[in-house]
Short mmCIF file of C-alpha atoms in Angstrom, two decimals:
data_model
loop_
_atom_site.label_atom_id
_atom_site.label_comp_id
_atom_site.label_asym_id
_atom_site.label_seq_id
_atom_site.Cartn_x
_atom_site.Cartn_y
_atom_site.Cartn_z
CA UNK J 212 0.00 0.00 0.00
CA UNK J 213 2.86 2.54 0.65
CA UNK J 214 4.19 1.97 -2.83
CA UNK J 215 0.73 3.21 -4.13
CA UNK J 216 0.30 6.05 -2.05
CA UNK J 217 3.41 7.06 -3.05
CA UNK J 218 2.27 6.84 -6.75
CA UNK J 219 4.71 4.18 -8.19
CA UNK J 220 1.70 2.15 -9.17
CA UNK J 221 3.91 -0.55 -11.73
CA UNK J 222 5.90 -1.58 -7.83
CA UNK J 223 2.83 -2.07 -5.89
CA UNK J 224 1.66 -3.93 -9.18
CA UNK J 225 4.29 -6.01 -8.40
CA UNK J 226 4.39 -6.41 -4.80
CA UNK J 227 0.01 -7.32 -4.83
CA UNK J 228 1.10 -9.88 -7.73
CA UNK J 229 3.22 -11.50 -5.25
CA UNK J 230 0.57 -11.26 -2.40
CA UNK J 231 -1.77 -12.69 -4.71
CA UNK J 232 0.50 -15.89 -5.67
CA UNK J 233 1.22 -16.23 -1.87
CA UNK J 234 -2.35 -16.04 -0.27
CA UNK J 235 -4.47 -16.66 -3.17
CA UNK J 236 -7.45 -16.79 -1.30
CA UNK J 237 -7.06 -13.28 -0.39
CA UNK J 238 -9.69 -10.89 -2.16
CA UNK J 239 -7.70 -7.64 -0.67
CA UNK J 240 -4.49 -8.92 -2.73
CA UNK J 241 -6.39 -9.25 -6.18
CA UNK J 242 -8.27 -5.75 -5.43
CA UNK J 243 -5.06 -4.13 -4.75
CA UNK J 244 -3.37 -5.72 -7.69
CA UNK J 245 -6.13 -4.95 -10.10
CA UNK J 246 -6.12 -1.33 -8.83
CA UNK J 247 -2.25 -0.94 -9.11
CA UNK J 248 -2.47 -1.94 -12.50
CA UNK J 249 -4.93 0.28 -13.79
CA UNK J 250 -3.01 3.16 -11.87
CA UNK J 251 0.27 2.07 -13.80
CA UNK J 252 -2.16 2.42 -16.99
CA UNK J 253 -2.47 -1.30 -17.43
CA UNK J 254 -6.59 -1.52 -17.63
CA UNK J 255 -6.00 -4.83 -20.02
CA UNK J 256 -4.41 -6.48 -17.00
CA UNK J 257 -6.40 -5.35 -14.02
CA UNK J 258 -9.93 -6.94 -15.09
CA UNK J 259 -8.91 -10.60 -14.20
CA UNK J 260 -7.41 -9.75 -10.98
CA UNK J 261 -10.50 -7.87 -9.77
CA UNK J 262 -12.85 -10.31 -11.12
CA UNK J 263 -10.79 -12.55 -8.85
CA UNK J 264 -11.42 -10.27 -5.64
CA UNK J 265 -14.98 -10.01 -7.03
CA UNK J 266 -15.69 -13.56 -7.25
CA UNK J 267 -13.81 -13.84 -3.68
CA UNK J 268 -15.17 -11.35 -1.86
CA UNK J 269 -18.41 -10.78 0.27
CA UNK J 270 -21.33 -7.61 -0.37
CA UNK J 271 -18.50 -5.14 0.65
CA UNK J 272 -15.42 -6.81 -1.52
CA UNK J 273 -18.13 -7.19 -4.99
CA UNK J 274 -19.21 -3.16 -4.07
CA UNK J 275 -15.91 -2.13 -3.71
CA UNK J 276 -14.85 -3.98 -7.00
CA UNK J 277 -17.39 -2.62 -8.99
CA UNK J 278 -16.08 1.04 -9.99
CA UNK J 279 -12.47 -0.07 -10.80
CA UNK J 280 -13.46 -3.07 -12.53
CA UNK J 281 -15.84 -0.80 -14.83
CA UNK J 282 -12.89 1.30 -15.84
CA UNK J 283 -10.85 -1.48 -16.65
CA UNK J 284 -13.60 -2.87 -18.75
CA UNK J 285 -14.18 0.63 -19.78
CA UNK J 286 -10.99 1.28 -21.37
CA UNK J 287 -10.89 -2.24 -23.33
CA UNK J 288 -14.27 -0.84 -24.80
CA UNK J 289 -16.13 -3.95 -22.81
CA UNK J 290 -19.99 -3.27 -21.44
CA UNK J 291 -19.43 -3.35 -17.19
CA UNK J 292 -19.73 -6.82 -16.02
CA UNK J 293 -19.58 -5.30 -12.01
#
C-alpha cells in the first residue's frame, strides 16, 4: 500500500502480484493488484485480478470492485460486467 500512495503504481503492481501468488485466497491482494495496475495504466491487466477479488469477496469486496473493474472494462471498450 505505501508503494501506491506514493504513486509508483507498476511496484505495488508487483508487490500485490506476489501477495496474490502467496495467499491466493485473499480478495484484498487481487483488489489491490487490479487497482495498481490500472493506476500504472495497465486496464487490459487489471480486469482478471478484480474479477478474482470479485468472485472472492463478500457484499463489501463485490461493491468495492465494482467502480475499478468498470474502468478497466471501460478502457478495453467492454460493457461493465460489475
Amino acid at each position: 500500500l505505501l508503494e501506491r500512495s506514493l504513486g509508483r503504481s507498476a511496484a505495488a503492481a508487483r508487490a500485490f502480484r506476489e501477495a496474490a501468488k502467496l495467499t491466493p485466497d485473499s480478495e484484498r491482494a487481487f483488489y489491490n493488484l487490479g487497482v495498481s495496475l490500472l493506476e500504472a495504466g495497465q486496464p487490459e491487466r487489471a480486469v482478471a485480478p478484480l474479477k478474482v477479488a470479485r468472485a472472492g469477496g463478500g457484499d463489501r469486496a463485490r461493491g468495492e470492485v465494482r467502480r475499478p473493474l468498470a474502468t478497466g472494462n471501460g478502457h478495453l471498450d467492454r460493457p461493465a460486467e460489475a
